Coordinates of C-alpha atoms and ligand atoms in Angstrom, one line a residue:
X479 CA 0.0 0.0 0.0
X480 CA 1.7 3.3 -1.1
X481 CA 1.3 6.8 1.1
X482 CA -2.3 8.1 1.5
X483 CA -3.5 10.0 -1.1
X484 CA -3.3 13.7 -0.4
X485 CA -6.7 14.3 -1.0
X486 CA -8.5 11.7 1.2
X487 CA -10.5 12.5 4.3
X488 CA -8.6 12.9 7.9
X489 CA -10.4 12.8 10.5
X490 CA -9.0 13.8 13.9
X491 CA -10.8 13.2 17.1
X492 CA -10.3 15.0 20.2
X493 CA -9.5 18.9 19.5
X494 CA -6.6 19.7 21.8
X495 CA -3.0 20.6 22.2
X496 CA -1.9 17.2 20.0
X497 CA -5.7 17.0 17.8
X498 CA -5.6 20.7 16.6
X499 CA -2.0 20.4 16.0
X500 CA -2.3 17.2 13.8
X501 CA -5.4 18.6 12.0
X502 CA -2.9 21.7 11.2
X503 CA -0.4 18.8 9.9
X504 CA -2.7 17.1 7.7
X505 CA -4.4 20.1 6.5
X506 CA -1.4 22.0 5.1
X507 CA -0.7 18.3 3.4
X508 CA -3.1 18.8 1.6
X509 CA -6.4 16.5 3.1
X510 CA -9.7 17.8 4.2
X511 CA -9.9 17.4 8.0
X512 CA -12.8 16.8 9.8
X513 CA -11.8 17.7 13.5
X514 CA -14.4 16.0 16.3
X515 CA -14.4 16.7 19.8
X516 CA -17.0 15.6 22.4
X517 CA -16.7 19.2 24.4
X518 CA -19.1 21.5 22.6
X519 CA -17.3 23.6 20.5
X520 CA -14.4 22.9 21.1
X521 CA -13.5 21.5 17.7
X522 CA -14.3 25.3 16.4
X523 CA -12.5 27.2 18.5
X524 CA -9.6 24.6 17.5
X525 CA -9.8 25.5 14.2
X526 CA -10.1 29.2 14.7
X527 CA -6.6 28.8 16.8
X528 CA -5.0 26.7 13.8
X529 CA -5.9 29.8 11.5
X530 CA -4.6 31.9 14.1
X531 CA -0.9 29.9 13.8
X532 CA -1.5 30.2 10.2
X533 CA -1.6 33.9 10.3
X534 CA 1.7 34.2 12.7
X535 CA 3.3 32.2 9.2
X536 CA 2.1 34.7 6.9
X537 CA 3.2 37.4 8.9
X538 CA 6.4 35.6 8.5
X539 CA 6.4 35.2 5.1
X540 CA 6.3 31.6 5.2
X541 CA 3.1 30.9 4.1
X542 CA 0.6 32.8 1.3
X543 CA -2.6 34.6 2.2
X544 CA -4.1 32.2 -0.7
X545 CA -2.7 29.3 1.0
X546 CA -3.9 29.8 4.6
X547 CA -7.6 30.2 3.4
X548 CA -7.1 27.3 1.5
X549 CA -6.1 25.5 4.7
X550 CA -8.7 26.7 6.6
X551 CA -11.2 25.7 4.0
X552 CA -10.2 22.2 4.2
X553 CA -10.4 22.3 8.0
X554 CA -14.2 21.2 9.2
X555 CA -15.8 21.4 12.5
X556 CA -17.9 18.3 13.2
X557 CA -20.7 17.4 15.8
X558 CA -21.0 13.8 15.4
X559 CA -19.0 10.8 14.7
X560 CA -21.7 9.8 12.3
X561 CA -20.1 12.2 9.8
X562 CA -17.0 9.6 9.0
X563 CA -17.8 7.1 6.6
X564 CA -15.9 8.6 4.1
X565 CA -12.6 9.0 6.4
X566 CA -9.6 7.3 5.0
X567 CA -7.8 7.6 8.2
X568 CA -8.7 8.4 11.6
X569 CA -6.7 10.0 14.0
X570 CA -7.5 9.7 17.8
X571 CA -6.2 12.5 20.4
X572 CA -8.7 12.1 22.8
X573 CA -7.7 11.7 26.8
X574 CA -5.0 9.1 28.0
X575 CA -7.3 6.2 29.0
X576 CA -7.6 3.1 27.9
X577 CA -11.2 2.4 27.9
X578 CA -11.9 5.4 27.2
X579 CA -10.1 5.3 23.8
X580 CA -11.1 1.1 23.2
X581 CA -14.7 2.8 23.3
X582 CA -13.8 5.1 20.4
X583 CA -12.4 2.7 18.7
X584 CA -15.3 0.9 19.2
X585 CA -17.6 3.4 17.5
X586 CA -15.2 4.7 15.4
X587 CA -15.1 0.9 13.5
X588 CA -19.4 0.6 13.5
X589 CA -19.2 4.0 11.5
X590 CA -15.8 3.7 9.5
X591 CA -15.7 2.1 6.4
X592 CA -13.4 -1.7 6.7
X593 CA -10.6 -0.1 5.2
X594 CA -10.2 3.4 7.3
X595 CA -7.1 3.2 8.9
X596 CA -7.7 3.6 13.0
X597 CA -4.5 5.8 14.0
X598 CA -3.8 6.7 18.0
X599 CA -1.5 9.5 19.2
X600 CA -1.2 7.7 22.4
X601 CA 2.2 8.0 24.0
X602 CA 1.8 5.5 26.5
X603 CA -0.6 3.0 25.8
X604 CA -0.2 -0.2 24.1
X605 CA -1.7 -0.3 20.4
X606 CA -1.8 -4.1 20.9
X607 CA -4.4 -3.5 23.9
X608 CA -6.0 -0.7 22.1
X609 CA -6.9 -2.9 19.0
X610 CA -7.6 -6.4 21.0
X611 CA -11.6 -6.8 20.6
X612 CA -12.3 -4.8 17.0
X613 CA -13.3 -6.6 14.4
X614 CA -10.5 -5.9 12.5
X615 CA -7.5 -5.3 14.8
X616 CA -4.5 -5.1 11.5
X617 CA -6.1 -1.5 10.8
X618 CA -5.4 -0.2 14.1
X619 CA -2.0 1.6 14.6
X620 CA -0.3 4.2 16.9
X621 CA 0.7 7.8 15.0
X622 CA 2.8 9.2 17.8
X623 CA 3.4 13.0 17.1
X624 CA 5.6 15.2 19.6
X625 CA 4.4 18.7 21.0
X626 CA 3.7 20.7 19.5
X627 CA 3.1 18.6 16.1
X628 CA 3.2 21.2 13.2
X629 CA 6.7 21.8 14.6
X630 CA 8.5 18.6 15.8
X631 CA 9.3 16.6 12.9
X632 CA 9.6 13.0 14.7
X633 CA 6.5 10.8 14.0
X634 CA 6.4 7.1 15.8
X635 CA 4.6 4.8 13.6
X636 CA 4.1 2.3 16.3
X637 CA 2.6 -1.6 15.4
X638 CA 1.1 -3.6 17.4
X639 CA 0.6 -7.4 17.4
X640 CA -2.5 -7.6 15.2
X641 CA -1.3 -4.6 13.2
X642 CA -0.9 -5.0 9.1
X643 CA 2.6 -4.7 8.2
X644 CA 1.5 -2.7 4.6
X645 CA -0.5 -0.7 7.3
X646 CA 2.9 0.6 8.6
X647 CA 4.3 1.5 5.5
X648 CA 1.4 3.2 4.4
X649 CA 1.9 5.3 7.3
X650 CA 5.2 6.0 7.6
X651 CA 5.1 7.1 3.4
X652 CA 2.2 9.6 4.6
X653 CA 4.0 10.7 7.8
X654 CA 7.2 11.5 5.2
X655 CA 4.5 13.4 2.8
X656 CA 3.4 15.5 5.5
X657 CA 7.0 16.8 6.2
X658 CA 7.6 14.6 9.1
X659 CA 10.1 12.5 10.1
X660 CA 9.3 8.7 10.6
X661 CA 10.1 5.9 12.1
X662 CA 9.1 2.4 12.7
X663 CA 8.1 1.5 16.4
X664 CA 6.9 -1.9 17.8
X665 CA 4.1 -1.3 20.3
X666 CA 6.4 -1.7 24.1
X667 CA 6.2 0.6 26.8
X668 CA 7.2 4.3 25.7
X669 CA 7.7 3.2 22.2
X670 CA 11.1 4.5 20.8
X671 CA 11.5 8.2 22.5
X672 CA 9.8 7.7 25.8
X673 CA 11.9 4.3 26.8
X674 CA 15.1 5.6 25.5
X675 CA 15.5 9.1 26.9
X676 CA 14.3 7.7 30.7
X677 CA 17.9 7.8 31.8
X678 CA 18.4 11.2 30.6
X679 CA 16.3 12.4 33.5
X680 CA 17.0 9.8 35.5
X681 CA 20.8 10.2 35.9
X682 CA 20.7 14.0 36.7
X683 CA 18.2 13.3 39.2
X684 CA 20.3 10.4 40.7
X685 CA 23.0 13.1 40.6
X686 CA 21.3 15.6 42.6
X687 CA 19.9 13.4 45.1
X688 CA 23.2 12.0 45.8
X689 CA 25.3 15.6 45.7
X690 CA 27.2 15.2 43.1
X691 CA 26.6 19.2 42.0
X692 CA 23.3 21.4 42.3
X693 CA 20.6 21.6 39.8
X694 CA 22.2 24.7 37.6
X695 CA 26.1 22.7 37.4
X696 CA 24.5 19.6 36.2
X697 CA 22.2 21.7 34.2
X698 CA 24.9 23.7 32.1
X699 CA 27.2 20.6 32.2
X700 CA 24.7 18.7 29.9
X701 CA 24.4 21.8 28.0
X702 CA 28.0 23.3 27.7
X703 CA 29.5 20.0 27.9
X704 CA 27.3 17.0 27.0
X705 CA 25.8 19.7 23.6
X706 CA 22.0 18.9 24.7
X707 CA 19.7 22.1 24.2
X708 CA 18.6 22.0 28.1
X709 CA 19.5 20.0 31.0
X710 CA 17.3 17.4 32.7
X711 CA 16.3 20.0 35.7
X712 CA 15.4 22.8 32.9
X713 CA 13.6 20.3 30.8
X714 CA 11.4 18.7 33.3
X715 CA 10.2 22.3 34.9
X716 CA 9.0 23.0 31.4
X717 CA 7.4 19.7 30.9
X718 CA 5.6 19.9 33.9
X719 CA 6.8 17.2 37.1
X720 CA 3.6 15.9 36.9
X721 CA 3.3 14.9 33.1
X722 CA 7.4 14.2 33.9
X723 CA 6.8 11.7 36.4
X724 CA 3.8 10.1 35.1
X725 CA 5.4 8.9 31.9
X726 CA 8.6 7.2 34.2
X727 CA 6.0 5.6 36.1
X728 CA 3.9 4.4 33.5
X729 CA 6.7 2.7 31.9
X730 CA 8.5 1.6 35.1
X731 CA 5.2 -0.2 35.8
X732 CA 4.8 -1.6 31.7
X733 CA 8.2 -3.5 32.6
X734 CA 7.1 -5.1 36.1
X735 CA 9.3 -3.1 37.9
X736 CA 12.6 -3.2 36.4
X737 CA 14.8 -1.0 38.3
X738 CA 16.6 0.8 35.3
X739 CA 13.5 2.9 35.0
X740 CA 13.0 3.7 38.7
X741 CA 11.2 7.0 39.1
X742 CA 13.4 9.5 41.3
X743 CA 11.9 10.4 44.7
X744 CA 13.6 13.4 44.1
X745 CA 10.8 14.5 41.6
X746 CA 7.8 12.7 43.7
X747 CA 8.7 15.2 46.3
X748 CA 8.6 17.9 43.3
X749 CA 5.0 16.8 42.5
X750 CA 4.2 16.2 46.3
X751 CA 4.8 19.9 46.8
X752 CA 2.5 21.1 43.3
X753 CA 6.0 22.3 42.7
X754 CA 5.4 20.7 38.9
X755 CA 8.0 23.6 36.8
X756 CA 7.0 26.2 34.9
X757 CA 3.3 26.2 34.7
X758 CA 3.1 26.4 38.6
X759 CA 5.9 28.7 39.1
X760 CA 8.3 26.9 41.1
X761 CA 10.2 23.9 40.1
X762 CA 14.0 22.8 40.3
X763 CA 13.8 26.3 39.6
X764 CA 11.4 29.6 40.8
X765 CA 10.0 31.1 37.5
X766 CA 8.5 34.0 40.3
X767 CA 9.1 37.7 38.4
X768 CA 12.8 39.2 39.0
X769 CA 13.9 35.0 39.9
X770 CA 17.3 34.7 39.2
X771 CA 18.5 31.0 37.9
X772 CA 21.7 30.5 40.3
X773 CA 24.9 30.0 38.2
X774 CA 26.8 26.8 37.8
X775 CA 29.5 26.4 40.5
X776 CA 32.9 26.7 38.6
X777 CA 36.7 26.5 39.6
X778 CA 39.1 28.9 39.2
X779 CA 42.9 29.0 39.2
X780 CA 46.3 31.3 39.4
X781 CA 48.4 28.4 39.2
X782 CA 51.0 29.4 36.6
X783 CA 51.0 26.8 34.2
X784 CA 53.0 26.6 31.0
X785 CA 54.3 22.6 30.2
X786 CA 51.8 19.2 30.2
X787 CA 52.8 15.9 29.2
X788 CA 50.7 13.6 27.3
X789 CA 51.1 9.8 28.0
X790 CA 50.0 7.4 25.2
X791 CA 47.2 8.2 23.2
X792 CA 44.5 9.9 24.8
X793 CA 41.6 8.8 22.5
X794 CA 38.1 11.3 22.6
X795 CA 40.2 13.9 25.1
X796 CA 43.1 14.2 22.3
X797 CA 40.7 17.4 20.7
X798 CA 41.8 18.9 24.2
X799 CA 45.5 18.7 23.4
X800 CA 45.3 20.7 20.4
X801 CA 43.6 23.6 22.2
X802 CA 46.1 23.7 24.6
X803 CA 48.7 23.7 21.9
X804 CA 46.3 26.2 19.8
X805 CA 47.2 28.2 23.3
X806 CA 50.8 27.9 23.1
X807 CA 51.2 25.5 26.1
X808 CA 54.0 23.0 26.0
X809 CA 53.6 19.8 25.5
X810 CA 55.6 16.5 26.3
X811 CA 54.2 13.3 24.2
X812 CA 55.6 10.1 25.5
X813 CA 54.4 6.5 25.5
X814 CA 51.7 5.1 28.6
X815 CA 48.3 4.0 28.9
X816 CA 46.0 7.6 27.8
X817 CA 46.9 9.7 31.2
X818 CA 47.7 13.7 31.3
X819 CA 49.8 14.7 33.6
X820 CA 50.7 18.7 34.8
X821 CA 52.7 19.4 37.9
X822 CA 51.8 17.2 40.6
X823 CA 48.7 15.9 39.1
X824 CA 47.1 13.1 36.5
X825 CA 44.2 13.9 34.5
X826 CA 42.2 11.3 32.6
X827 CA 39.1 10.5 31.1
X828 CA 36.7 9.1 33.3
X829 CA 36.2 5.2 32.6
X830 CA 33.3 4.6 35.2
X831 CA 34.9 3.9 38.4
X832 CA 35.2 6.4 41.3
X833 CA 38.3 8.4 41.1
X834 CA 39.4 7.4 44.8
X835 CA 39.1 3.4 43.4
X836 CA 40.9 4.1 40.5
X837 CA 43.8 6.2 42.0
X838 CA 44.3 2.7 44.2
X839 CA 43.7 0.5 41.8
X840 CA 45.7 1.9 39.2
X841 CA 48.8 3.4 41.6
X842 CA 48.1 6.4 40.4
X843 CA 48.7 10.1 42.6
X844 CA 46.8 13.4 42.7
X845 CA 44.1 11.7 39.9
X846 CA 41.6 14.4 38.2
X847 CA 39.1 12.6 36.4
X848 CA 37.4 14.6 33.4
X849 CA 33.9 14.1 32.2
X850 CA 33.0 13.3 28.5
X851 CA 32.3 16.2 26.4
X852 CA 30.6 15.6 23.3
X853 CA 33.6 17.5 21.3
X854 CA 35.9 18.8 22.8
X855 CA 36.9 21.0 21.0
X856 CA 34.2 23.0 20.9
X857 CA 32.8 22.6 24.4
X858 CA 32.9 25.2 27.2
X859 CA 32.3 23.6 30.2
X860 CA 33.7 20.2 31.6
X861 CA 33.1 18.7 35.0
X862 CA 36.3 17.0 37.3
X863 CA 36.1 15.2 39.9
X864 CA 39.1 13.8 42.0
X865 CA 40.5 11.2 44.3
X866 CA 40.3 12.2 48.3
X867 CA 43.9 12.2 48.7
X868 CA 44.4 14.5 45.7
X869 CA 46.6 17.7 47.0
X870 CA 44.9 21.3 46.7
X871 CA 48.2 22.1 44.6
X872 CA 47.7 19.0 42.3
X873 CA 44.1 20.4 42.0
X874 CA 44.6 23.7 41.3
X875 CA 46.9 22.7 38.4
X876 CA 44.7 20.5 36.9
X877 CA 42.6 23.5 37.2
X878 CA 44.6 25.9 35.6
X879 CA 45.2 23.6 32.8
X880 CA 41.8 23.3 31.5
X881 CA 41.2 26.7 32.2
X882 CA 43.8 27.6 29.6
X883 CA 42.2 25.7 27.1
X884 CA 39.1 27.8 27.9
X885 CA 36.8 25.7 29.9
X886 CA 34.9 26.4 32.8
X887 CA 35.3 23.9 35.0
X888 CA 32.9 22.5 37.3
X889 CA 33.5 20.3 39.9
X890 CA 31.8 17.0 41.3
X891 CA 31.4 14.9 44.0
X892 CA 33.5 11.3 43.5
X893 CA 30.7 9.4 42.0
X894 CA 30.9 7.0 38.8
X895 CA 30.8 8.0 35.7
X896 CA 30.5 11.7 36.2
X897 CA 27.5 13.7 34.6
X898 CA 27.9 13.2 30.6
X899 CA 29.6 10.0 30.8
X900 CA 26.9 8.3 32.7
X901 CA 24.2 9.9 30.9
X902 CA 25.7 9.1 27.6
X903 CA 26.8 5.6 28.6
X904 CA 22.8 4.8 30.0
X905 CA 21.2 6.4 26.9
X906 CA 23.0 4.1 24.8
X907 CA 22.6 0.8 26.5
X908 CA 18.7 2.1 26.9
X909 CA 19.1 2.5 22.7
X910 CA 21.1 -0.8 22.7
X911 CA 18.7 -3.0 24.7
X912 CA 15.6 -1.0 22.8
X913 CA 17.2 -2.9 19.4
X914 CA 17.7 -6.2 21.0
X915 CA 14.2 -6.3 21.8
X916 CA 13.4 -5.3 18.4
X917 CA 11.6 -2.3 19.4
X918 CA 12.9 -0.3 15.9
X919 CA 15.9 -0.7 13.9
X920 CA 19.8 1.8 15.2
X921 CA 19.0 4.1 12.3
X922 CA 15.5 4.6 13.6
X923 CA 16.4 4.8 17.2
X924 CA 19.0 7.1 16.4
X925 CA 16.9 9.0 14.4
X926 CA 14.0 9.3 16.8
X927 CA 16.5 10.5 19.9
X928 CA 18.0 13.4 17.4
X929 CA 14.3 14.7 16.1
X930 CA 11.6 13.8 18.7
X931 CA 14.0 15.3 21.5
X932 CA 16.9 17.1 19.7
X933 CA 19.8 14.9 21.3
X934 CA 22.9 16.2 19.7
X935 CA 24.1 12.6 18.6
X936 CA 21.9 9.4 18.0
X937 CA 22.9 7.3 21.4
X938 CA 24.0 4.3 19.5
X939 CA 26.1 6.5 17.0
X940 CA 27.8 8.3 19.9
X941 CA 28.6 5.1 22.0
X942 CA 30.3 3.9 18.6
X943 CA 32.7 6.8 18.9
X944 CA 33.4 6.6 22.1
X945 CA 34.1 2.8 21.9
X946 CA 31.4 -0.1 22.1
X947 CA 34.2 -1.1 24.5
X948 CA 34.9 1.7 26.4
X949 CA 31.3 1.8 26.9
X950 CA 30.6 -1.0 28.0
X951 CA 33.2 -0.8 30.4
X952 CA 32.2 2.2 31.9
X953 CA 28.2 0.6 32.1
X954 CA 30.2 -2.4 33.7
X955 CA 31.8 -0.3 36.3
X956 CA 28.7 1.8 37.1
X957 CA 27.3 -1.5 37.9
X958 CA 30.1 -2.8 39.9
X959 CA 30.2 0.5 42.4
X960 CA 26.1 0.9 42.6
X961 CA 25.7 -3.0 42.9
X962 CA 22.5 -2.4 41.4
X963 CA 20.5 -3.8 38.1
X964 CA 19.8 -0.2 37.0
X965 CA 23.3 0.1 35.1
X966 CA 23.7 -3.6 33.8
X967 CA 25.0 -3.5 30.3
X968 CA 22.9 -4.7 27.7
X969 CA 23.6 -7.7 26.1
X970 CA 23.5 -6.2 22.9
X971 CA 27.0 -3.9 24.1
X972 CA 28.4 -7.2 25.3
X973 CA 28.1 -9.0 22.2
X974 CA 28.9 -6.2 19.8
X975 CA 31.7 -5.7 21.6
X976 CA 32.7 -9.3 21.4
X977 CA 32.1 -9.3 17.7
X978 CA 34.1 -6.6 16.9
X979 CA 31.1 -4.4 15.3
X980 CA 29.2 -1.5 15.9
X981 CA 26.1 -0.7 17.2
X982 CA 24.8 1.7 14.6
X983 CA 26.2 -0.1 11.5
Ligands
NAI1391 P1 -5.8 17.6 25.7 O1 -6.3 17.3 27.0 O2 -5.2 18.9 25.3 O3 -6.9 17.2 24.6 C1 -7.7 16.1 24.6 C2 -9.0 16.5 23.9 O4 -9.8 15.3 23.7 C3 -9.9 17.5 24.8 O5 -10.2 18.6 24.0 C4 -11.1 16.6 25.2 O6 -12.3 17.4 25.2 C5 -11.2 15.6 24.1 N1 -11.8 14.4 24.4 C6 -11.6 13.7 25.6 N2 -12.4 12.5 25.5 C7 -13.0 12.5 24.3 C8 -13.8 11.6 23.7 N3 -14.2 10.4 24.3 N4 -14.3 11.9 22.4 C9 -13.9 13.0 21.8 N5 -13.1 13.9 22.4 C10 -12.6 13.7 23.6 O7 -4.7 16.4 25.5 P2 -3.4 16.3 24.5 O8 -2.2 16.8 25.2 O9 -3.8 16.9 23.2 O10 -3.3 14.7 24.4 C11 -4.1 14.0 23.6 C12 -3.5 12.6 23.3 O11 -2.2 12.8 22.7 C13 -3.2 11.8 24.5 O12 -3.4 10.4 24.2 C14 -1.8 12.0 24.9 O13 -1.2 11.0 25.6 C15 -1.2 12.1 23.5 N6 0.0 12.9 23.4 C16 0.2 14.1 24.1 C17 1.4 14.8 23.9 C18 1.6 16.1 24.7 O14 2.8 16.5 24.8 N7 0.6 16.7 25.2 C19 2.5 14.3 23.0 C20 2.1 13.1 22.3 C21 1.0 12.4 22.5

């Protein structure tokens, strides 16, 4: 079955936030849209706000007069479901419940022609529960747009067990005619985007509630460091803690419990409180008039330093030496196992374990262990942590050294993996396990992480670079100072890693 045709009847039922901006979607496609929602007028006053958007994009001359009347003349309020027999495809954006929507579905399929493709925008329910029941369960299929849809370009085509494989296609070829990004989802909790980016929040908020740095560090440390357009404190305040919180539960509840999706007690408090971000005011954050957001803590450093010795090949970090020769610092290369080392002190990338452990383990003195930056190069920020019996000299060197390279530099508490390299690490084996169970495909997980929630790298691609090794490793010695099934590596990493390959292809 090729795309819809561009013509055919849309119909979108339930006329808020998601409906009216899917109606906009398929309209400016091309398809009359008949918008239904069961609140009197409401499916009006949708439409009047979608002409309303339509006028801010003539007003910046991205779209004709002529064209946004003849988008609004394709949009159609309706009263009654009754007026869909000639739908082609139905599009459900009505309340987040599962009988409620099973009902819809319900009367949707006694009015619907056979063939009408039954889409849901659900983002947490399973399309194999939703179509279990109808007569004809292969035509039932999740469309999973991202707020607000006439913007974000990911679409989820989710399947579920009954679903019609052509069905899929058919949808994904439309999704790509409307502008939008696709991807192919298997119906599992949280789909693609929902699943994999848990740990994104979930690490900062370990973070915090274990010290490692306050909310505005960790928040400019995945920003300035990690190159993600807002940290997880930041994110979740304009999300809302509630609708935050609700998701990680949902999905920690879809898999029975398993501990890598956890939700933090950290942001139960949060929603405890009706401290839920943005919309209430208060959050990580106050959003109270004249509140000012508290800066990241950051180091500083007179230590004169002129001369740094690089030991071995220094992998990701070796971006860093050329800045600091691009600064005119000396620089010492000589064989040894990836360490740089300024006065009294060692500097490495982090590989997962504590900085105290390693300084033991490995004999080494004075150790300053530096967080992954996703290029750095480019970055401005990176966060150190170091080993308790690392001098205030030592420290201050290590300091002054990155400082001449231009970084801020933030410190943390000794804990695992720092605040990038954990993330990154737990994104990835989130991706990784996500493919092992056949949940979509590494180009479309990839895919889905960079457009449905603007992640700077896909998490399988970025693991690549770093090392399916070096990843794993780090995942393995996460696991190894927590004790705990949240970090275990997925088998995928183990294997790939055993083979040789790459996760992404
Ligand atoms: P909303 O609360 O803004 O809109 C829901 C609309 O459906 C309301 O206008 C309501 O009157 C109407 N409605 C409720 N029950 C109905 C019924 N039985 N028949 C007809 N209309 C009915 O909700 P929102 O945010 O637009 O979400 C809608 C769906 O989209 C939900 O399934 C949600 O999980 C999903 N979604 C939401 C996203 C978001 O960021 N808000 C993102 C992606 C998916």
């Amino acid at each position: 079955m090729a795309a819809l045709d561009n013509h055919a009847l849309v119909a979108v039922i339930g006329a808020g936030a998601m409906g009216a901006g899917i109606a906009q979607v398929a309209a400016q496609a091309g398809h009359p849209v008949r918008l239904y929602d069961n609140r009197p007028g409401a499916a009006a006053q949708a439409i009047e706000g979608i002409d309303r958007q339509l006028g801010r994009l003539v007003e910046k001359g991205r779209l004709t007069p002529d064209n946004r009347s003849a988008i609004r003349a394709r949009l159609q309020p309706i009263d009654s479901l009754d007026d869909l027999a000639d739908a082609r495809l139905v599009i459900e954006a009505i309340v987040e419940s599962l009988p409620i929507k099973q009902e819809l579905l319900r009367q949707l399929e006694a009015r619907c022609a056979d063939d009408c493709i039954l889409a849901s925008n659900t983002s947490s329910l399973s399309i194999t529960s939703l179509a279990a029941g109808l007569r004809h369960p292969q035509r039932v299929i999740g469309m999973h747009f991202f707020n607000p849809a006439p913007l974000m370009a990911l679409v989820e085509v989710v399947s579920g067990l009954a679903t019609a494989p052509t069905l899929a296609t058919t949808l994904y070829d439309t999704a790509r005619n409307w502008g939008k990004q696709p991807v192919h989802a298997r119906s599992t909790p949280g789909f693609i985007v929902n699943r994999v980016a848990r740990p994104f929040y979930a690490e900062s908020l370990r973070l915090l509630q274990e010290g490692a740095a306050d909310c505005a560090t960790l928040d400019a440390l995945l920003r300035d460091a990690g190159g993600f357009r807002m940290g997880a404190f930041e994110l979740t305040d304009l999300i809302g803690h509630d609708v935050n919180y609700a998701v990680t539960c949902s999905v920690f509840e879809a898999f029975y419990g398993d501990f890598r999706f956890q939700p933090s007690l950290v942001q139960k408090e949060l929603v405890d409180a009706g401290r839920l971000g943005r919309k209430t005011g208060q959050g990580f954050y106050s959003y109270a008039d004249g509140a000012e957001r508290p800066e990241p803590a950051a180091l500083t450093s007179q230590a004169p330093v002129e001369h740094c010795t690089v030991e071995g090949d220094l992998g990701v970090l070796q971006p860093l030496v050329e800045r600091l020769r691009a600064k005119g610092m000396g620089i010492t290369e000589r064989a040894g196992s990836g360490l740089l080392r300024v006065g009294d002190a060692t500097l490495a990338l982090s590989d997962g374990r504590l900085a105290s452990q390693r300084a033991r383990e490995d004999g080494l003195r004075n150790l300053v262990l530096l967080d992954l930056a996703l290029d750095y190069a480019s970055a401005t920020r990176l966060a150190i942590s170091h080993d308790a019996e690392c001098s205030d000299e030592a420290l201050d060197q290590a300091v002054a050294l990155l400082a001449q390279a231009g970084l801020s530099v933030c410190p943390v508490a000794d804990l695992p993996g720092l605040v990038v390299l954990r993330t990154v690490a737990m994104l990835a084996n989130e991706a990784a396990d996500a493919v092992l169970q056949g949940v979509g495909t590494p180009g479309d997980i990839d895919l889905a992480m960079r457009a449905g929630v603007n992640y700077p790298r896909g998490p399988l691609a970025w693991a690549d670079g770093l090392g399916v090794g070096f990843t794993l490793s780090v995942l393995d010695n996460l696991q190894r100072s927590y004790g705990e099934e949240r970090y275990r590596p997925s088998l995928l990493l183990r294997r790939t890693h055993a083979e040789g390959g790459r996760l992404h292809g």
